[in-house]
């Protein structure tokens, strides 16, 4: 399970996350960060490690052209489809049946790009929270609550706010654990 937290301050994207892989009965302390850079993108993954590994080690970001009018347009119409193609090629993209018959699903992540913080949901929807912060994973509600309280505190740096949000999530969500010796806040 996971908690990835991010915020935008003065046109910079800050992101951090926990370090555990769990099935709720056993845990593995992941020896890598769940947040990483890929070219001009900052990505924080939750869910399947395969989902993130394909992005980090295999994905080639698509070129942005003048036809991509806005950052969001580029992410929705070029970046996300390139992920879907990548997952399909490597057997990760799944199609759910039932009420959402034929719905394509992947994983959930935070995406930092060009001074924006987006949440990409498991159905590949792209959302940008107007408050300038967000969180994903099983600890997201606690982390968002902490960020809500800390957001206007000008005495704290973005790094301190993200650390506090992860501390709160770790204290209140059993599957969230941060290896504080490896704690890093990534900046884009």
C-alpha atoms as an extended CHARMM CRD file, in Angstrom:
* protein
*
       188  EXT
         1         1  UNK       CA              0.0000000000        0.0000000000        0.0000000000  PROA      1               0.0000000000
         2         2  UNK       CA              1.1150000000        3.5610000000       -0.4820000000  PROA      2               0.0000000000
         3         3  UNK       CA              0.8510000000        7.2310000000        0.1730000000  PROA      3               0.0000000000
         4         4  UNK       CA              2.2720000000        9.6800000000       -2.3610000000  PROA      4               0.0000000000
         5         5  UNK       CA              1.9470000000       13.4000000000       -1.5820000000  PROA      5               0.0000000000
         6         6  UNK       CA              2.5710000000       16.4090000000       -3.7650000000  PROA      6               0.0000000000
         7         7  UNK       CA              2.1200000000       20.1470000000       -3.9210000000  PROA      7               0.0000000000
         8         8  UNK       CA              2.8680000000       23.1260000000       -6.1350000000  PROA      8               0.0000000000
         9         9  UNK       CA              4.5240000000       26.1760000000       -4.5730000000  PROA      9               0.0000000000
        10        10  UNK       CA              5.8020000000       29.1210000000       -6.5990000000  PROA      10              0.0000000000
        11        11  UNK       CA              5.5180000000       27.1350000000       -9.8450000000  PROA      11              0.0000000000
        12        12  UNK       CA              7.5990000000       24.2480000000       -8.4720000000  PROA      12              0.0000000000
        13        13  UNK       CA              6.2120000000       20.7600000000       -7.9830000000  PROA      13              0.0000000000
        14        14  UNK       CA              7.2400000000       18.9520000000       -4.7650000000  PROA      14              0.0000000000
        15        15  UNK       CA              6.5440000000       15.2480000000       -4.2720000000  PROA      15              0.0000000000
        16        16  UNK       CA              7.3850000000       12.4610000000       -1.8290000000  PROA      16              0.0000000000
        17        17  UNK       CA              6.1090000000        9.0730000000       -0.7710000000  PROA      17              0.0000000000
        18        18  UNK       CA              6.4250000000        6.0790000000        1.4990000000  PROA      18              0.0000000000
        19        19  UNK       CA              8.6390000000        3.0100000000        1.0060000000  PROA      19              0.0000000000
        20        20  UNK       CA              6.5780000000       -0.0980000000        1.6480000000  PROA      20              0.0000000000
        21        21  UNK       CA              5.0690000000       -2.8870000000       -0.3970000000  PROA      21              0.0000000000
        22        22  UNK       CA              2.3920000000       -4.8520000000        1.4230000000  PROA      22              0.0000000000
        23        23  UNK       CA             -0.4720000000       -7.2370000000        0.9280000000  PROA      23              0.0000000000
        24        24  UNK       CA             -1.8580000000       -6.2300000000        4.3750000000  PROA      24              0.0000000000
        25        25  UNK       CA             -0.3700000000       -9.3580000000        6.0110000000  PROA      25              0.0000000000
        26        26  UNK       CA              3.3040000000       -8.9700000000        5.1560000000  PROA      26              0.0000000000
        27        27  UNK       CA              5.4930000000       -6.0650000000        4.1930000000  PROA      27              0.0000000000
        28        28  UNK       CA              8.5850000000       -5.4430000000        2.1190000000  PROA      28              0.0000000000
        29        29  UNK       CA             10.5030000000       -2.2190000000        2.5180000000  PROA      29              0.0000000000
        30        30  UNK       CA             11.0060000000       -1.1290000000       -1.0680000000  PROA      30              0.0000000000
        31        31  UNK       CA             14.6480000000       -0.2300000000       -1.6760000000  PROA      31              0.0000000000
        32        32  UNK       CA             13.8020000000        2.4340000000       -4.2750000000  PROA      32              0.0000000000
        33        33  UNK       CA             11.7080000000        5.5600000000       -4.1640000000  PROA      33              0.0000000000
        34        34  UNK       CA              8.1390000000        5.3470000000       -5.4360000000  PROA      34              0.0000000000
        35        35  UNK       CA              8.7200000000        8.8590000000       -6.7830000000  PROA      35              0.0000000000
        36        36  UNK       CA             11.0760000000        9.3630000000       -9.7210000000  PROA      36              0.0000000000
        37        37  UNK       CA             11.9780000000       11.6500000000      -12.6040000000  PROA      37              0.0000000000
        38        38  UNK       CA             11.4170000000       10.6560000000      -16.2190000000  PROA      38              0.0000000000
        39        39  UNK       CA             12.7270000000       13.3790000000      -18.5150000000  PROA      39              0.0000000000
        40        40  UNK       CA             10.6890000000       16.5120000000      -17.6840000000  PROA      40              0.0000000000
        41        41  UNK       CA              8.1390000000       14.5650000000      -15.6200000000  PROA      41              0.0000000000
        42        42  UNK       CA              8.0080000000       13.8430000000      -11.8930000000  PROA      42              0.0000000000
        43        43  UNK       CA              6.0140000000       10.6690000000      -11.2010000000  PROA      43              0.0000000000
        44        44  UNK       CA              4.8150000000        9.1350000000       -7.9190000000  PROA      44              0.0000000000
        45        45  UNK       CA              3.2100000000        5.7100000000       -8.2570000000  PROA      45              0.0000000000
        46        46  UNK       CA              0.9090000000        3.6540000000       -6.0930000000  PROA      46              0.0000000000
        47        47  UNK       CA             -0.5010000000        0.2190000000       -6.6730000000  PROA      47              0.0000000000
        48        48  UNK       CA              1.3820000000       -2.2830000000       -8.7910000000  PROA      48              0.0000000000
        49        49  UNK       CA              5.1390000000       -1.8700000000       -8.9040000000  PROA      49              0.0000000000
        50        50  UNK       CA              5.0130000000       -3.1620000000      -12.4880000000  PROA      50              0.0000000000
        51        51  UNK       CA              2.8940000000       -0.1150000000      -13.3600000000  PROA      51              0.0000000000
        52        52  UNK       CA              5.6650000000        2.1990000000      -12.1620000000  PROA      52              0.0000000000
        53        53  UNK       CA              8.5780000000        0.1190000000      -13.4120000000  PROA      53              0.0000000000
        54        54  UNK       CA              7.2880000000        0.2660000000      -16.9710000000  PROA      54              0.0000000000
        55        55  UNK       CA              7.0460000000        4.0610000000      -16.7120000000  PROA      55              0.0000000000
        56        56  UNK       CA             10.4780000000        4.4700000000      -15.1620000000  PROA      56              0.0000000000
        57        57  UNK       CA             12.4630000000        2.0180000000      -17.2910000000  PROA      57              0.0000000000
        58        58  UNK       CA             10.5860000000        1.4890000000      -20.5630000000  PROA      58              0.0000000000
        59        59  UNK       CA              8.3720000000        4.4880000000      -21.3800000000  PROA      59              0.0000000000
        60        60  UNK       CA              9.5930000000        7.0100000000      -23.9270000000  PROA      60              0.0000000000
        61        61  UNK       CA              7.7260000000       10.3130000000      -23.4190000000  PROA      61              0.0000000000
        62        62  UNK       CA              6.0150000000       11.5940000000      -26.5690000000  PROA      62              0.0000000000
        63        63  UNK       CA              7.2200000000       14.7980000000      -28.1860000000  PROA      63              0.0000000000
        64        64  UNK       CA              5.1600000000       17.8860000000      -27.5000000000  PROA      64              0.0000000000
        65        65  UNK       CA              4.1430000000       19.8760000000      -30.5780000000  PROA      65              0.0000000000
        66        66  UNK       CA              2.4460000000       23.1910000000      -31.2440000000  PROA      66              0.0000000000
        67        67  UNK       CA             -0.8320000000       21.3130000000      -31.6780000000  PROA      67              0.0000000000
        68        68  UNK       CA             -0.7480000000       20.5770000000      -27.9420000000  PROA      68              0.0000000000
        69        69  UNK       CA             -2.3120000000       23.8690000000      -26.8990000000  PROA      69              0.0000000000
        70        70  UNK       CA             -1.9860000000       23.4810000000      -23.1300000000  PROA      70              0.0000000000
        71        71  UNK       CA             -0.0830000000       21.2990000000      -20.6870000000  PROA      71              0.0000000000
        72        72  UNK       CA             -3.2980000000       19.4750000000      -19.8290000000  PROA      72              0.0000000000
        73        73  UNK       CA             -4.0390000000       18.9210000000      -23.5350000000  PROA      73              0.0000000000
        74        74  UNK       CA             -0.5900000000       17.3760000000      -23.9680000000  PROA      74              0.0000000000
        75        75  UNK       CA             -0.9780000000       15.1220000000      -20.9180000000  PROA      75              0.0000000000
        76        76  UNK       CA             -4.4760000000       13.9420000000      -21.8740000000  PROA      76              0.0000000000
        77        77  UNK       CA             -3.9330000000       13.4990000000      -25.6060000000  PROA      77              0.0000000000
        78        78  UNK       CA             -0.2880000000       12.3930000000      -25.8490000000  PROA      78              0.0000000000
        79        79  UNK       CA              1.1380000000       11.2780000000      -22.5030000000  PROA      79              0.0000000000
        80        80  UNK       CA             -1.7460000000        9.1280000000      -21.2550000000  PROA      80              0.0000000000
        81        81  UNK       CA             -2.3160000000        7.3570000000      -24.6080000000  PROA      81              0.0000000000
        82        82  UNK       CA              1.4250000000        6.5770000000      -24.7520000000  PROA      82              0.0000000000
        83        83  UNK       CA              1.1080000000        4.9350000000      -21.3190000000  PROA      83              0.0000000000
        84        84  UNK       CA             -1.9160000000        2.9310000000      -22.4030000000  PROA      84              0.0000000000
        85        85  UNK       CA             -0.0240000000        1.6860000000      -25.4690000000  PROA      85              0.0000000000
        86        86  UNK       CA              2.9870000000        0.8140000000      -23.2900000000  PROA      86              0.0000000000
        87        87  UNK       CA              0.8380000000       -1.1670000000      -20.8380000000  PROA      87              0.0000000000
        88        88  UNK       CA             -1.0010000000       -2.9350000000      -23.6390000000  PROA      88              0.0000000000
        89        89  UNK       CA              2.3010000000       -3.9210000000      -25.3050000000  PROA      89              0.0000000000
        90        90  UNK       CA              3.6870000000       -5.3320000000      -22.0440000000  PROA      90              0.0000000000
        91        91  UNK       CA              0.5140000000       -7.1570000000      -20.9470000000  PROA      91              0.0000000000
        92        92  UNK       CA             -0.2960000000       -4.8600000000      -18.0420000000  PROA      92              0.0000000000
        93        93  UNK       CA             -3.3630000000       -3.0010000000      -19.3400000000  PROA      93              0.0000000000
        94        94  UNK       CA             -6.4820000000       -4.6740000000      -18.0620000000  PROA      94              0.0000000000
        95        95  UNK       CA            -10.0580000000       -4.5050000000      -19.2060000000  PROA      95              0.0000000000
        96        96  UNK       CA            -12.6410000000       -4.8080000000      -16.4670000000  PROA      96              0.0000000000
        97        97  UNK       CA            -15.9680000000       -6.4940000000      -16.9990000000  PROA      97              0.0000000000
        98        98  UNK       CA            -19.2770000000       -6.1380000000      -15.2630000000  PROA      98              0.0000000000
        99        99  UNK       CA            -21.0070000000       -2.7810000000      -14.8710000000  PROA      99              0.0000000000
       100       100  UNK       CA            -17.9980000000       -1.0390000000      -16.4530000000  PROA      100             0.0000000000
       101       101  UNK       CA            -17.9030000000       -3.5470000000      -19.3010000000  PROA      101             0.0000000000
       102       102  UNK       CA            -14.8220000000       -2.8670000000      -21.3540000000  PROA      102             0.0000000000
       103       103  UNK       CA            -13.4190000000       -0.1850000000      -19.0290000000  PROA      103             0.0000000000
       104       104  UNK       CA             -9.6490000000        0.0080000000      -19.3500000000  PROA      104             0.0000000000
       105       105  UNK       CA             -7.7060000000        0.1740000000      -16.0820000000  PROA      105             0.0000000000
       106       106  UNK       CA             -4.1080000000        0.7470000000      -15.0920000000  PROA      106             0.0000000000
       107       107  UNK       CA             -2.8450000000        2.3040000000      -11.8570000000  PROA      107             0.0000000000
       108       108  UNK       CA             -2.9790000000        5.5860000000       -9.9660000000  PROA      108             0.0000000000
       109       109  UNK       CA             -0.2380000000        8.1790000000       -9.7660000000  PROA      109             0.0000000000
       110       110  UNK       CA              0.7140000000       11.7840000000       -9.1790000000  PROA      110             0.0000000000
       111       111  UNK       CA              2.2940000000       13.4830000000      -12.1730000000  PROA      111             0.0000000000
       112       112  UNK       CA              4.3090000000       16.6660000000      -12.0040000000  PROA      112             0.0000000000
       113       113  UNK       CA              4.7580000000       18.4500000000      -15.3060000000  PROA      113             0.0000000000
       114       114  UNK       CA              5.6050000000       22.0530000000      -16.1570000000  PROA      114             0.0000000000
       115       115  UNK       CA              4.4820000000       23.6000000000      -12.8160000000  PROA      115             0.0000000000
       116       116  UNK       CA              1.3530000000       21.4310000000      -12.6080000000  PROA      116             0.0000000000
       117       117  UNK       CA              0.4500000000       18.5570000000      -10.3160000000  PROA      117             0.0000000000
       118       118  UNK       CA             -1.9880000000       16.0750000000      -11.8290000000  PROA      118             0.0000000000
       119       119  UNK       CA             -3.6190000000       12.9740000000      -10.4360000000  PROA      119             0.0000000000
       120       120  UNK       CA             -3.9840000000       10.2220000000      -13.0170000000  PROA      120             0.0000000000
       121       121  UNK       CA             -6.6380000000        7.7790000000      -11.8570000000  PROA      121             0.0000000000
       122       122  UNK       CA             -6.7190000000        4.0510000000      -12.6010000000  PROA      122             0.0000000000
       123       123  UNK       CA             -9.0710000000        4.6660000000      -15.5520000000  PROA      123             0.0000000000
       124       124  UNK       CA             -6.5230000000        7.1800000000      -16.9480000000  PROA      124             0.0000000000
       125       125  UNK       CA             -8.6300000000       10.2370000000      -16.0730000000  PROA      125             0.0000000000
       126       126  UNK       CA             -6.4490000000       13.2960000000      -15.4340000000  PROA      126             0.0000000000
       127       127  UNK       CA             -7.3500000000       15.7050000000      -12.6270000000  PROA      127             0.0000000000
       128       128  UNK       CA             -5.6510000000       18.8550000000      -11.3700000000  PROA      128             0.0000000000
       129       129  UNK       CA             -6.7510000000       19.9120000000       -7.8800000000  PROA      129             0.0000000000
       130       130  UNK       CA             -7.2000000000       23.6950000000       -7.7630000000  PROA      130             0.0000000000
       131       131  UNK       CA             -5.8720000000       23.8100000000       -4.1820000000  PROA      131             0.0000000000
       132       132  UNK       CA             -2.3470000000       23.0580000000       -5.3990000000  PROA      132             0.0000000000
       133       133  UNK       CA             -1.8260000000       19.8270000000       -3.4560000000  PROA      133             0.0000000000
       134       134  UNK       CA             -2.9460000000       16.2370000000       -3.6950000000  PROA      134             0.0000000000
       135       135  UNK       CA             -2.2470000000       12.7060000000       -2.4920000000  PROA      135             0.0000000000
       136       136  UNK       CA             -2.8890000000        9.1870000000       -3.7600000000  PROA      136             0.0000000000
       137       137  UNK       CA             -2.8370000000        5.7410000000       -2.1950000000  PROA      137             0.0000000000
       138       138  UNK       CA             -4.4380000000        4.1630000000        0.8390000000  PROA      138             0.0000000000
       139       139  UNK       CA             -3.2100000000        7.0620000000        3.0210000000  PROA      139             0.0000000000
       140       140  UNK       CA             -4.4860000000        9.7930000000        0.7390000000  PROA      140             0.0000000000
       141       141  UNK       CA             -7.3990000000       11.0120000000        2.8790000000  PROA      141             0.0000000000
       142       142  UNK       CA             -5.2290000000       11.5030000000        5.9600000000  PROA      142             0.0000000000
       143       143  UNK       CA             -2.4760000000       13.1490000000        3.9020000000  PROA      143             0.0000000000
       144       144  UNK       CA             -4.9580000000       15.4830000000        2.1860000000  PROA      144             0.0000000000
       145       145  UNK       CA             -6.3800000000       16.4540000000        5.5630000000  PROA      145             0.0000000000
       146       146  UNK       CA             -2.9090000000       17.2540000000        6.8540000000  PROA      146             0.0000000000
       147       147  UNK       CA             -2.0770000000       19.2530000000        3.7310000000  PROA      147             0.0000000000
       148       148  UNK       CA             -5.3460000000       21.1660000000        4.0850000000  PROA      148             0.0000000000
       149       149  UNK       CA             -4.4020000000       22.1960000000        7.6160000000  PROA      149             0.0000000000
       150       150  UNK       CA             -0.7630000000       22.9650000000        6.7230000000  PROA      150             0.0000000000
       151       151  UNK       CA             -1.3210000000       24.6040000000        3.3370000000  PROA      151             0.0000000000
       152       152  UNK       CA             -1.4890000000       28.2240000000        4.5520000000  PROA      152             0.0000000000
       153       153  UNK       CA              1.2750000000       27.8680000000        7.1480000000  PROA      153             0.0000000000
       154       154  UNK       CA              3.9450000000       30.1840000000        5.7580000000  PROA      154             0.0000000000
       155       155  UNK       CA              6.4290000000       29.2090000000        8.5040000000  PROA      155             0.0000000000
       156       156  UNK       CA              6.8030000000       25.7120000000        7.0230000000  PROA      156             0.0000000000
       157       157  UNK       CA              8.6260000000       24.8100000000        3.8220000000  PROA      157             0.0000000000
       158       158  UNK       CA              6.9380000000       22.5750000000        1.2220000000  PROA      158             0.0000000000
       159       159  UNK       CA              9.3220000000       19.7960000000        2.2820000000  PROA      159             0.0000000000
       160       160  UNK       CA              8.1890000000       20.1000000000        5.9240000000  PROA      160             0.0000000000
       161       161  UNK       CA              4.5120000000       20.0690000000        4.9120000000  PROA      161             0.0000000000
       162       162  UNK       CA              4.9200000000       16.9180000000        2.8210000000  PROA      162             0.0000000000
       163       163  UNK       CA              6.8590000000       15.2510000000        5.6270000000  PROA      163             0.0000000000
       164       164  UNK       CA              4.0830000000       16.0630000000        8.1270000000  PROA      164             0.0000000000
       165       165  UNK       CA              1.4280000000       14.7690000000        5.7290000000  PROA      165             0.0000000000
       166       166  UNK       CA              3.3130000000       11.4820000000        5.3730000000  PROA      166             0.0000000000
       167       167  UNK       CA              3.8570000000       11.2770000000        9.1500000000  PROA      167             0.0000000000
       168       168  UNK       CA              0.1050000000       11.6740000000        9.7010000000  PROA      168             0.0000000000
       169       169  UNK       CA             -0.6670000000        9.0540000000        7.0810000000  PROA      169             0.0000000000
       170       170  UNK       CA              1.8800000000        6.6450000000        8.5680000000  PROA      170             0.0000000000
       171       171  UNK       CA              0.4150000000        7.0910000000       12.0670000000  PROA      171             0.0000000000
       172       172  UNK       CA             -3.1970000000        6.5550000000       11.0030000000  PROA      172             0.0000000000
       173       173  UNK       CA             -2.9570000000        4.1270000000        8.0520000000  PROA      173             0.0000000000
       174       174  UNK       CA             -1.3870000000        0.7720000000        8.8990000000  PROA      174             0.0000000000
       175       175  UNK       CA             -0.1650000000       -0.0260000000        5.3510000000  PROA      175             0.0000000000
       176       176  UNK       CA              1.7900000000        3.2630000000        5.0420000000  PROA      176             0.0000000000
       177       177  UNK       CA              5.3940000000        3.2200000000        6.2400000000  PROA      177             0.0000000000
       178       178  UNK       CA              8.1570000000        5.6900000000        5.4790000000  PROA      178             0.0000000000
       179       179  UNK       CA             11.8010000000        4.7530000000        5.7890000000  PROA      179             0.0000000000
       180       180  UNK       CA             12.8060000000        8.0960000000        7.2820000000  PROA      180             0.0000000000
       181       181  UNK       CA             16.5000000000        7.4340000000        6.5870000000  PROA      181             0.0000000000
       182       182  UNK       CA             15.5980000000        7.4120000000        2.8750000000  PROA      182             0.0000000000
       183       183  UNK       CA             13.0510000000       10.2440000000        2.9940000000  PROA      183             0.0000000000
       184       184  UNK       CA             13.4460000000       12.5750000000        0.0230000000  PROA      184             0.0000000000
       185       185  UNK       CA             11.3050000000       15.3590000000       -1.3750000000  PROA      185             0.0000000000
       186       186  UNK       CA             11.6990000000       15.5980000000       -5.1350000000  PROA      186             0.0000000000
       187       187  UNK       CA             11.4230000000       19.0210000000       -6.7870000000  PROA      187             0.0000000000
       188       188  UNK       CA             10.5650000000       19.7960000000      -10.3830000000  PROA      188             0.0000000000
